Tab-separated table of C-alpha atoms in Angstrom:
chain	number	residue	atom	x	y	z
A	1	LEU	CA	-13.720	81.699	22.503
A	2	VAL	CA	-15.580	81.219	19.197
A	3	ASN	CA	-17.233	78.158	20.976
A	4	TRP	CA	-18.170	80.249	23.999
A	5	TYR	CA	-19.694	83.343	22.415
A	6	ILE	CA	-22.182	83.633	19.691
A	7	LEU	CA	-24.101	86.850	19.789
A	8	GLY	CA	-21.127	88.739	21.486
A	9	ARG	CA	-18.317	86.748	19.567
A	10	GLY	CA	-16.643	89.902	18.282
A	11	LYS	CA	-16.565	91.661	21.438
A	12	ALA	CA	-15.019	88.194	23.133
A	13	LEU	CA	-12.622	88.191	20.869
A	14	ALA	CA	-11.594	91.795	20.905
A	15	VAL	CA	-11.122	91.448	24.948
A	16	ALA	CA	-8.898	88.374	24.325
A	17	ALA	CA	-6.921	89.980	21.902
A	18	VAL	CA	-6.059	93.102	24.293
A	19	GLY	CA	-3.976	90.656	25.923
A	20	ILE	CA	-1.395	91.135	23.039
A	21	SER	CA	-1.668	94.709	23.336
A	22	ILE	CA	-1.140	94.734	26.987
A	23	ALA	CA	1.776	92.624	26.534
A	24	ALA	CA	3.155	94.506	24.091
A	25	PHE	CA	2.918	97.572	26.368
A	26	ILE	CA	4.773	95.686	29.347
A	27	VAL	CA	6.981	93.522	27.711
A	28	PRO	CA	9.471	96.275	26.689
A	29	GLN	CA	9.258	98.079	29.858
A	30	ILE	CA	10.097	94.917	31.898
A	31	THR	CA	12.566	93.553	29.088
A	32	ALA	CA	14.524	97.155	29.073
A	33	ARG	CA	14.844	97.090	32.668
A	34	LEU	CA	15.901	93.249	32.874
A	35	PHE	CA	18.584	93.910	30.365
A	36	ALA	CA	19.896	96.849	32.179
A	37	ALA	CA	20.129	94.818	35.448
A	38	LEU	CA	21.088	91.189	34.154
A	39	GLY	CA	22.408	91.586	30.803
A	40	TRP	CA	20.347	90.320	27.638
A	41	ARG	CA	20.772	86.223	28.230
A	42	ASN	CA	19.659	86.405	31.711
A	43	GLY	CA	16.923	88.901	31.214
A	44	LEU	CA	15.406	86.558	28.258
A	45	LEU	CA	15.789	83.555	30.609
A	46	VAL	CA	14.115	85.232	33.536
A	47	ILE	CA	10.982	86.125	30.699
A	48	ALA	CA	11.019	82.751	29.565
A	49	CYS	CA	10.786	81.094	33.145
A	50	GLY	CA	8.395	83.718	34.234
A	51	ALA	CA	5.972	83.305	31.301
A	52	ALA	CA	5.893	79.514	31.671
A	53	ALA	CA	5.341	79.756	35.267
A	54	ILE	CA	2.355	82.058	34.864
A	55	ALA	CA	0.746	80.735	31.407
A	56	GLY	CA	1.011	77.185	32.100
A	57	PRO	CA	-0.792	76.633	35.321
A	58	LEU	CA	-3.430	79.280	33.814
A	59	ILE	CA	-4.085	77.397	30.897
A	60	THR	CA	-4.165	74.026	32.687
A	61	ARG	CA	-6.870	74.888	35.438
A	62	PHE	CA	-8.845	77.273	33.159
A	63	ALA	CA	-8.977	76.505	29.573
A	64	ILE	CA	-12.106	74.858	28.680
A	65	LYS	CA	-13.014	74.194	24.915
A	66	ARG	CA	-16.885	73.890	24.932
A	67	PRO	CA	-19.094	75.467	27.581
A	68	GLU	CA	-21.207	72.012	27.227
A	69	GLU	CA	-18.231	70.568	29.316
A	70	VAL	CA	-19.143	72.281	32.193
A	71	GLY	CA	-23.076	72.379	31.920
A	72	GLN	CA	-22.970	75.623	30.558
A	73	HIS	CA	-24.279	77.071	27.196
A	74	PRO	CA	-22.858	80.126	24.574
A	75	ASP	CA	-23.390	83.371	25.573
A	76	GLY	CA	-24.783	82.230	28.877
A	77	LEU	CA	-28.062	81.766	27.498
A	78	PRO	CA	-30.533	78.388	27.081
A	79	PRO	CA	-29.779	76.326	24.324
A	80	LEU	CA	-30.850	77.193	20.954
A	81	PRO	CA	-33.510	75.114	19.467
A	82	ARG	CA	-31.928	72.497	17.084
A	83	GLU	CA	-34.667	72.694	14.259
A	84	GLY	CA	-34.489	75.416	12.085
A	85	GLY	CA	-31.006	76.704	13.100
A	86	SER	CA	-29.541	80.109	13.539
A	87	ALA	CA	-27.505	82.021	11.262
A	88	THR	CA	-25.134	83.017	14.187
A	89	ARG	CA	-24.863	79.324	15.031
A	90	LEU	CA	-20.900	78.032	14.837
A	91	VAL	CA	-20.511	75.784	11.890
A	92	GLU	CA	-18.160	72.587	11.785
A	93	ILE	CA	-16.209	72.557	8.853
A	94	SER	CA	-13.498	69.825	7.526
A	95	VAL	CA	-9.733	70.836	7.032
A	96	ARG	CA	-9.834	69.769	3.303
A	97	GLU	CA	-13.403	72.247	2.914
A	98	LEU	CA	-11.550	75.004	4.736
A	99	LEU	CA	-8.120	74.863	2.560
A	100	ARG	CA	-10.425	75.090	-0.729
A	101	LYS	CA	-12.158	78.331	0.715
A	102	PRO	CA	-10.575	81.645	-0.811
A	103	SER	CA	-11.562	83.482	2.160
A	104	PHE	CA	-9.738	81.457	4.361
A	105	TRP	CA	-6.339	82.150	2.225
A	106	LEU	CA	-7.337	86.008	2.377
A	107	ILE	CA	-7.441	86.138	5.976
A	108	GLY	CA	-4.295	84.212	6.498
A	109	ILE	CA	-2.590	86.220	4.304
A	110	GLY	CA	-3.805	89.492	5.642
A	111	THR	CA	-3.331	88.344	9.286
A	112	GLY	CA	0.302	87.293	8.159
A	113	LEU	CA	1.134	90.413	6.865
A	114	ALA	CA	-0.171	92.558	9.710
A	115	TYR	CA	2.128	90.234	12.000
A	116	CYS	CA	4.970	90.962	9.403
A	117	ALA	CA	4.650	94.514	9.583
A	118	SER	CA	5.063	94.659	13.280
A	119	ILE	CA	8.462	92.413	13.358
A	120	PRO	CA	10.676	95.419	12.892
A	121	GLY	CA	9.439	96.951	16.093
A	122	PHE	CA	10.880	94.215	18.116
A	123	PHE	CA	14.501	95.837	16.674
A	124	LEU	CA	13.194	99.356	17.367
A	125	VAL	CA	14.429	99.808	20.857
A	126	ARG	CA	18.022	98.402	20.223
A	127	HIS	CA	18.225	100.588	17.186
A	128	MET	CA	17.253	103.606	19.326
A	129	GLU	CA	19.622	102.718	21.625
A	130	THR	CA	22.776	101.881	19.312
A	131	GLU	CA	22.269	104.258	16.867
A	132	LEU	CA	20.341	107.140	18.411
A	133	GLY	CA	21.864	106.921	21.635
A	134	ILE	CA	18.506	106.932	23.912
A	135	PRO	CA	18.951	104.979	26.608
A	136	GLN	CA	16.922	101.394	26.292
A	137	VAL	CA	14.533	102.193	29.232
A	138	LEU	CA	13.539	105.473	27.220
A	139	ALA	CA	13.439	103.617	23.936
A	140	ALA	CA	11.111	101.150	25.118
A	141	ASN	CA	8.265	103.624	25.529
A	142	VAL	CA	7.896	103.893	21.904
A	143	PRO	CA	6.515	100.012	21.334
A	144	SER	CA	4.612	100.522	24.454
A	145	THR	CA	2.776	103.676	23.025
A	146	SER	CA	1.936	102.065	19.916
A	147	ALA	CA	0.627	99.430	21.923
A	148	ILE	CA	-1.926	101.660	23.387
A	149	PHE	CA	-3.351	102.429	20.024
A	150	GLY	CA	-3.600	98.616	19.210
A	151	LEU	CA	-5.259	98.126	22.274
A	152	ILE	CA	-8.031	101.083	21.184
A	153	GLY	CA	-8.297	99.517	17.762
A	154	LYS	CA	-9.075	95.770	18.929
A	155	LEU	CA	-11.677	96.969	21.378
A	156	VAL	CA	-13.065	99.303	18.267
A	157	ALA	CA	-13.071	96.281	15.959
A	158	GLY	CA	-14.622	93.884	18.202
A	159	TRP	CA	-17.330	96.489	18.626
A	160	ALA	CA	-17.866	96.646	15.061
A	161	ILE	CA	-18.049	93.091	14.246
A	162	ASP	CA	-21.112	92.558	16.667
A	163	ARG	CA	-23.010	95.555	15.263
A	164	VAL	CA	-22.040	95.876	11.462
A	165	ASP	CA	-23.210	93.593	9.083
A	166	LYS	CA	-20.511	91.504	7.147
């Protein structure tokens, strides 16, 4: 996405990240019902095969690294002039140079911690079922509800990225 958008990069990344929240909303609901109907092993098998059957062909068919590969330009605009450049132009950077930048590590650590904070949520439905006696299908509403707020947060962050100075 960073190759396809310059001016609307924040919004594009936020809309793409919304897919994570949509999955976080839908997957607990589907999983709970599949586990109840098929058991956990067969339920996971159905989920894995379904994900591969949906994602594989879509990625193969529609993933294009750069808009120039299909005769287009970032943001759907005419190409930017070469002389002088632009502050918003994508900058190529070597891996060695990237690994030396503290901001790279800080962003990576922050993202990693954010994902680690969500890991206990994977076990929440099972805990609510076994320890609290809440039916699995009802317990799946808790992570689905939190996904709604994650979706809102991603959209607000994407809006802010394009409008608020660094």
